[in-house]
Every structure is written in C-alpha cells, then in structure tokens.
Amino acid sequence: MPFDITDDPNNPGIFIELTPLLFQRAKINFVYSYLPTKRAVKALYADELDFDFVNPDWLSPDDKERFVFSDALFQISEYFISLPVHAKSYLQASSAYGKPVGTVSGYYYYDDEHFKRVDFRSESEVILGLAKKRYDVAIMEQFAARYWSAKHHVPISLGSIHTQGYMVMRLRAEYSHLVPDINKAINSLKQNGEIQRILLHYTNHQDRLSSYE
C-alpha cells in the first residue's frame, strides 16, 4: 500500500487502478503477474516480466541502460524515517551513514554502500522492525510509510529526503516502440484528471488513517 495490490476491493492500489486505464488508451493488451518485490525484480531481469513502475533515481546507471522509460506519471518522495524520539537525529542523510538502516529486499538504494542494510520483505515489516528497535532509521516512500505507520500504530517522523523524483513505467528495451503510445495515454490521463483522482483517493485515505507526522 498504497501502490500495489491489497485485499481491499475498494482500495486495490494505485498501480492496479492505473494500469488498465493506461493500456486501454494505449490499445495494448496485458496480463497481471503478482509477485513479491524481490522475485518481481528478478523476473524482470530474466525477461519473464515486460514492465513495472519505478522511480529512475532508484536505479543504478547499468540498470538504466537496460530499459526504456515512459514519461512521468506523478512525483514521488522517499525519506529517512524514524521513531519520533529520534526525529532530530536524521535531518541530514549523512546522519544514517555507517548505521543499520531498515530497507526492503530487492529495492535499489543508490548510497547503500554508506550504511548497513537490514532487509525485510515489505514496507510493513520495515515499520515493525523500527517499532522493535532493530534499527533507529529506515528508508521508505512517504505515502507507504504513513500508511503502515497508521496500520501498525507505530508513530514515525519524516527526516531527510533520500530521493525525490517521478514514477514512470519501465519496459524492457525491446518494447521501445510502445513508448510513444504509452506516453500519449499518460498525457490523456493527466489531462482528464484520472491520475490525480486516483492519487487523491489513496493519499486522502492515508491522511485519515494516520495521525502521525
């Protein structure tokens, strides 16, 4: 949450709602493949998946050369997060360097040579690890952090920004010919307000769930 599939039919996830709208306008057929994050990344590199959604800032230079990318869908921000007691300790990214940091297995962190990754399968588990004081700081996208903070009743504080960029569709290079049609579809969904509607549904939903800042 809020990006991937959930068990709530009224809140299936941003990408689950956005993908069919996007491909209908681009006139491209697709099928879903539901995989855990680490397995999905491996499947993409093994040519078993054709596309996913990503912030290019999360990728290494070598990764960027292997794929083609659509235009931006929406802005996204990733933060260093901590329990409120440590809020003032991570106002700069360098404050986390050399320390254990809660991370998601399979995710790329451009500066992870500077800290000690403590990998979990999901953002949910990262928040629980923070609550159990497995580490003092974690890295997480802000909407996901706020959702799981409220879900697990774990108060958090947002510290320094880790990355800030735009979510795009990443495709295997052999599908570069589809990018113009996908970009037209993205532009159409922006103009008619569909992307904004979906984002507001999930961000407003999380604001109601979370009382923590």
C-alpha positions as a LaTeX table, in Angstrom:
\begin{tabular}{lrrr}
\hline
Residue & $x$ (\AA) & $y$ (\AA) & $z$ (\AA) \\
\hline
Met1 & 0.00 & 0.00 & 0.00 \\
Pro2 & $-0.77$ & 2.39 & $-1.45$ \\
Phe3 & 0.84 & 1.33 & $-4.72$ \\
Asp4 & 0.40 & $-2.42$ & $-5.01$ \\
Ile5 & $-2.47$ & $-4.83$ & $-4.61$ \\
Thr6 & $-4.29$ & $-5.21$ & $-1.31$ \\
Asp7 & $-7.09$ & $-7.40$ & 0.00 \\
Asp8 & $-9.49$ & $-4.45$ & $-0.05$ \\
Pro9 & $-11.56$ & $-4.37$ & $-3.29$ \\
Asn10 & $-12.35$ & $-0.70$ & $-2.66$ \\
Asn11 & $-8.65$ & 0.14 & $-2.41$ \\
Pro12 & $-6.80$ & $-2.25$ & $-4.76$ \\
Gly13 & $-3.76$ & 0.01 & $-5.11$ \\
Ile14 & $-2.65$ & 2.91 & $-7.30$ \\
Phe15 & $-0.94$ & 0.77 & $-9.92$ \\
Ile16 & $-3.77$ & $-1.76$ & $-10.03$ \\
Glu17 & $-6.21$ & 1.03 & $-10.86$ \\
Leu18 & $-3.88$ & 2.93 & $-13.16$ \\
Thr19 & $-2.55$ & 0.10 & $-15.34$ \\
Pro20 & $-5.80$ & $-0.91$ & $-17.12$ \\
Leu21 & $-6.69$ & 2.74 & $-17.76$ \\
Leu22 & $-3.26$ & 3.32 & $-19.23$ \\
Phe23 & $-3.21$ & 0.32 & $-21.51$ \\
Gln24 & $-6.79$ & 0.75 & $-22.68$ \\
Arg25 & $-5.89$ & 4.18 & $-24.00$ \\
Ala26 & $-2.65$ & 2.90 & $-25.50$ \\
Lys27 & $-4.53$ & $-0.09$ & $-27.02$ \\
Ile28 & $-2.08$ & $-2.60$ & $-25.55$ \\
Asn29 & $-3.14$ & $-5.95$ & $-24.09$ \\
Phe30 & $-1.56$ & $-7.06$ & $-20.83$ \\
Val31 & $-1.85$ & $-9.62$ & $-18.04$ \\
Tyr32 & $-1.03$ & $-9.15$ & $-14.36$ \\
Ser33 & 1.67 & $-11.14$ & $-12.62$ \\
Tyr34 & 1.51 & $-10.86$ & $-8.83$ \\
Leu35 & 4.96 & $-11.42$ & $-7.33$ \\
Pro36 & 6.83 & $-10.30$ & $-4.19$ \\
Thr37 & 9.15 & $-7.36$ & $-4.84$ \\
Lys38 & 12.45 & $-9.23$ & $-4.90$ \\
Arg39 & 11.07 & $-12.00$ & $-7.10$ \\
Ala40 & 9.44 & $-9.46$ & $-9.44$ \\
Val41 & 12.75 & $-7.65$ & $-9.97$ \\
Lys42 & 14.48 & $-10.95$ & $-10.76$ \\
Ala43 & 11.68 & $-11.87$ & $-13.18$ \\
Leu44 & 12.04 & $-8.55$ & $-14.98$ \\
Tyr45 & 15.77 & $-9.06$ & $-15.45$ \\
Ala46 & 15.17 & $-12.65$ & $-16.55$ \\
Asp47 & 12.76 & $-11.44$ & $-19.27$ \\
Glu48 & 9.82 & $-13.10$ & $-17.52$ \\
Leu49 & 8.10 & $-9.74$ & $-16.97$ \\
Asp50 & 7.83 & $-6.95$ & $-19.52$ \\
Phe51 & 7.32 & $-3.83$ & $-17.42$ \\
Asp52 & 6.93 & $-2.38$ & $-13.97$ \\
Phe53 & 6.73 & 1.04 & $-12.30$ \\
Val54 & 9.76 & 2.72 & $-10.80$ \\
Asn55 & 11.46 & 5.99 & $-9.97$ \\
Pro56 & 14.57 & 6.00 & $-12.22$ \\
Asp57 & 16.50 & 7.66 & $-9.38$ \\
Trp58 & 16.25 & 4.34 & $-7.57$ \\
Leu59 & 18.20 & 2.57 & $-10.32$ \\
Ser60 & 21.91 & 2.17 & $-10.91$ \\
Pro61 & 23.42 & 3.54 & $-14.17$ \\
Asp62 & 23.75 & $-0.02$ & $-15.54$ \\
Asp63 & 20.08 & $-0.67$ & $-14.86$ \\
Lys64 & 19.02 & 2.45 & $-16.71$ \\
Glu65 & 20.80 & 1.29 & $-19.86$ \\
Arg66 & 18.84 & $-1.97$ & $-19.94$ \\
Phe67 & 15.38 & $-0.43$ & $-20.12$ \\
Val68 & 13.29 & 2.27 & $-21.74$ \\
Phe69 & 11.10 & 4.62 & $-19.72$ \\
Ser70 & 7.80 & 6.40 & $-20.16$ \\
Asp71 & 7.03 & 10.00 & $-19.31$ \\
Ala72 & 6.43 & 10.83 & $-15.65$ \\
Leu73 & 3.19 & 9.65 & $-14.05$ \\
Phe74 & 3.44 & 11.50 & $-10.74$ \\
Gln75 & 6.01 & 12.82 & $-8.28$ \\
Ile76 & 7.30 & 10.59 & $-5.51$ \\
Ser77 & 9.44 & 11.23 & $-2.43$ \\
Glu78 & 11.43 & 8.77 & $-0.34$ \\
Tyr79 & 12.50 & 9.70 & 3.20 \\
Phe80 & 14.67 & 8.60 & 6.07 \\
Ile81 & 12.09 & 7.76 & 8.73 \\
Ser82 & 12.47 & 7.16 & 12.45 \\
Leu83 & 10.50 & 6.97 & 15.66 \\
Pro84 & 9.67 & 10.47 & 16.99 \\
Val85 & 12.29 & 10.11 & 19.74 \\
His86 & 14.96 & 10.16 & 17.01 \\
Ala87 & 13.29 & 12.81 & 14.83 \\
Lys88 & 16.09 & 15.36 & 15.14 \\
Ser89 & 18.81 & 12.78 & 14.52 \\
Tyr90 & 18.12 & 12.23 & 10.81 \\
Leu91 & 17.54 & 15.67 & 9.35 \\
Gln92 & 20.55 & 15.02 & 7.11 \\
Ala93 & 21.07 & 11.86 & 5.05 \\
Ser94 & 24.66 & 11.56 & 6.20 \\
Ser95 & 23.42 & 11.01 & 9.77 \\
Ala96 & 22.37 & 7.48 & 8.78 \\
Tyr97 & 25.70 & 6.57 & 7.22 \\
Gly98 & 27.58 & 3.80 & 8.98 \\
Lys99 & 24.43 & 2.68 & 10.82 \\
Pro100 & 21.89 & $-0.15$ & 10.34 \\
Val101 & 19.05 & 1.10 & 8.13 \\
Gly102 & 15.72 & $-0.65$ & 7.53 \\
Thr103 & 15.30 & $-1.45$ & 3.84 \\
Val104 & 13.17 & $-3.62$ & 1.54 \\
Ser105 & 14.81 & $-6.65$ & $-0.05$ \\
Gly106 & 15.12 & $-6.22$ & $-3.81$ \\
Tyr107 & 14.98 & $-2.41$ & $-3.68$ \\
Tyr108 & 17.90 & $-0.40$ & $-5.00$ \\
Tyr109 & 19.32 & 2.33 & $-2.75$ \\
Tyr110 & 21.87 & 4.46 & $-4.58$ \\
Asp111 & 24.00 & 5.11 & $-1.46$ \\
Asp112 & 23.71 & 1.77 & 0.34 \\
Glu113 & 27.47 & 1.36 & 0.45 \\
His114 & 27.39 & 4.04 & 3.17 \\
Phe115 & 25.05 & 2.21 & 5.56 \\
Lys116 & 24.24 & $-1.31$ & 6.72 \\
Arg117 & 21.10 & $-2.63$ & 5.06 \\
Val118 & 18.66 & $-4.56$ & 7.23 \\
Asp119 & 16.44 & $-6.13$ & 4.57 \\
Phe120 & 12.82 & $-7.17$ & 5.02 \\
Arg121 & 10.27 & $-8.46$ & 2.52 \\
Ser122 & 8.00 & $-5.41$ & 2.66 \\
Glu123 & 7.46 & $-1.88$ & 3.95 \\
Ser124 & 5.09 & $-3.34$ & 6.53 \\
Glu125 & 7.90 & $-5.40$ & 8.04 \\
Val126 & 10.31 & $-2.45$ & 7.92 \\
Ile127 & 7.92 & $-0.38$ & 10.07 \\
Leu128 & 7.57 & $-3.28$ & 12.53 \\
Gly129 & 11.36 & $-3.57$ & 12.68 \\
Leu130 & 11.52 & 0.12 & 13.52 \\
Ala131 & 8.98 & $-0.38$ & 16.31 \\
Lys132 & 11.01 & $-3.28$ & 17.70 \\
Lys133 & 14.12 & $-1.06$ & 17.62 \\
Arg134 & 16.01 & $-3.33$ & 15.27 \\
Tyr135 & 17.42 & $-0.04$ & 13.94 \\
Asp136 & 16.80 & 3.65 & 14.55 \\
Val137 & 16.15 & 4.70 & 10.96 \\
Ala138 & 14.68 & 3.29 & 7.76 \\
Ile139 & 14.20 & 4.47 & 4.17 \\
Met140 & 10.69 & 4.48 & 2.74 \\
Glu141 & 8.40 & 6.28 & 0.31 \\
Gln142 & 6.33 & 8.76 & 2.29 \\
Phe143 & 2.82 & 7.51 & 1.48 \\
Ala144 & 3.78 & 3.90 & 2.19 \\
Ala145 & 5.45 & 4.99 & 5.44 \\
Arg146 & 2.38 & 6.88 & 6.61 \\
Tyr147 & 0.04 & 4.04 & 5.69 \\
Trp148 & 1.98 & 1.35 & 7.57 \\
Ser149 & 2.63 & 3.72 & 10.47 \\
Ala150 & $-1.12$ & 4.04 & 10.96 \\
Lys151 & $-1.84$ & 0.38 & 10.22 \\
His152 & 0.60 & $-0.87$ & 12.88 \\
His153 & 0.07 & 2.06 & 15.29 \\
Val154 & 3.76 & 2.96 & 15.11 \\
Pro155 & 4.34 & 6.74 & 15.26 \\
Ile156 & 7.04 & 7.95 & 12.88 \\
Ser157 & 8.80 & 11.14 & 11.87 \\
Leu158 & 9.97 & 12.01 & 8.37 \\
Gly159 & 13.59 & 13.13 & 8.30 \\
Ser160 & 15.80 & 13.99 & 5.37 \\
Ile161 & 14.69 & 13.21 & 1.82 \\
His162 & 16.54 & 10.22 & 0.41 \\
Thr163 & 15.33 & 10.53 & $-3.18$ \\
Gln164 & 12.75 & 12.70 & $-4.88$ \\
Gly165 & 11.70 & 12.16 & $-8.45$ \\
Tyr166 & 8.93 & 10.82 & $-10.64$ \\
Met167 & 7.28 & 7.45 & $-11.01$ \\
Val168 & 7.44 & 6.13 & $-14.58$ \\
Met169 & 6.79 & 2.89 & $-16.41$ \\
Arg170 & 9.94 & 0.84 & $-17.03$ \\
Leu171 & 9.88 & $-1.51$ & $-20.02$ \\
Arg172 & 12.32 & $-3.97$ & $-21.47$ \\
Ala173 & 14.19 & $-2.28$ & $-24.31$ \\
Glu174 & 12.59 & $-4.48$ & $-26.96$ \\
Tyr175 & 9.31 & $-2.66$ & $-26.31$ \\
Ser176 & 10.68 & 0.80 & $-27.07$ \\
His177 & 8.22 & 1.06 & $-29.98$ \\
Leu178 & 5.34 & 1.10 & $-27.46$ \\
Val179 & 6.62 & 4.10 & $-25.52$ \\
Pro180 & 5.08 & 6.81 & $-27.77$ \\
Asp181 & 1.60 & 5.30 & $-27.39$ \\
Ile182 & 2.09 & 4.87 & $-23.65$ \\
Asn183 & 3.19 & 8.49 & $-23.33$ \\
Lys184 & 0.10 & 9.65 & $-25.21$ \\
Ala185 & $-2.04$ & 7.62 & $-22.81$ \\
Ile186 & $-0.27$ & 9.13 & $-19.81$ \\
Asn187 & $-0.84$ & 12.63 & $-21.15$ \\
Ser188 & $-4.53$ & 11.82 & $-21.71$ \\
Leu189 & $-4.94$ & 10.52 & $-18.14$ \\
Lys190 & $-3.28$ & 13.64 & $-16.79$ \\
Gln191 & $-5.48$ & 15.96 & $-18.83$ \\
Asn192 & $-8.74$ & 14.29 & $-17.87$ \\
Gly193 & $-7.75$ & 14.19 & $-14.20$ \\
Glu194 & $-7.77$ & 10.40 & $-13.80$ \\
Ile195 & $-4.25$ & 10.14 & $-12.38$ \\
Gln196 & $-4.95$ & 12.94 & $-9.92$ \\
Arg197 & $-8.25$ & 11.33 & $-8.91$ \\
Ile198 & $-6.55$ & 8.03 & $-8.12$ \\
Leu199 & $-3.75$ & 9.70 & $-6.18$ \\
Leu200 & $-6.15$ & 11.80 & $-4.14$ \\
His201 & $-8.21$ & 8.74 & $-3.27$ \\
Tyr202 & $-5.20$ & 7.00 & $-1.77$ \\
Thr203 & $-3.43$ & 9.99 & $-0.23$ \\
Asn204 & $-6.65$ & 11.25 & 1.36 \\
His205 & $-7.32$ & 7.71 & 2.59 \\
Gln206 & $-3.93$ & 7.62 & 4.28 \\
Asp207 & $-4.28$ & 11.06 & 5.79 \\
Arg208 & $-7.42$ & 9.82 & 7.53 \\
Leu209 & $-5.66$ & 6.67 & 8.71 \\
Ser210 & $-2.52$ & 8.32 & 10.04 \\
Ser211 & $-2.34$ & 10.78 & 12.88 \\
Tyr212 & 1.45 & 10.86 & 12.81 \\
Glu213 & 3.71 & 13.40 & 11.09 \\
\hline
\end{tabular}
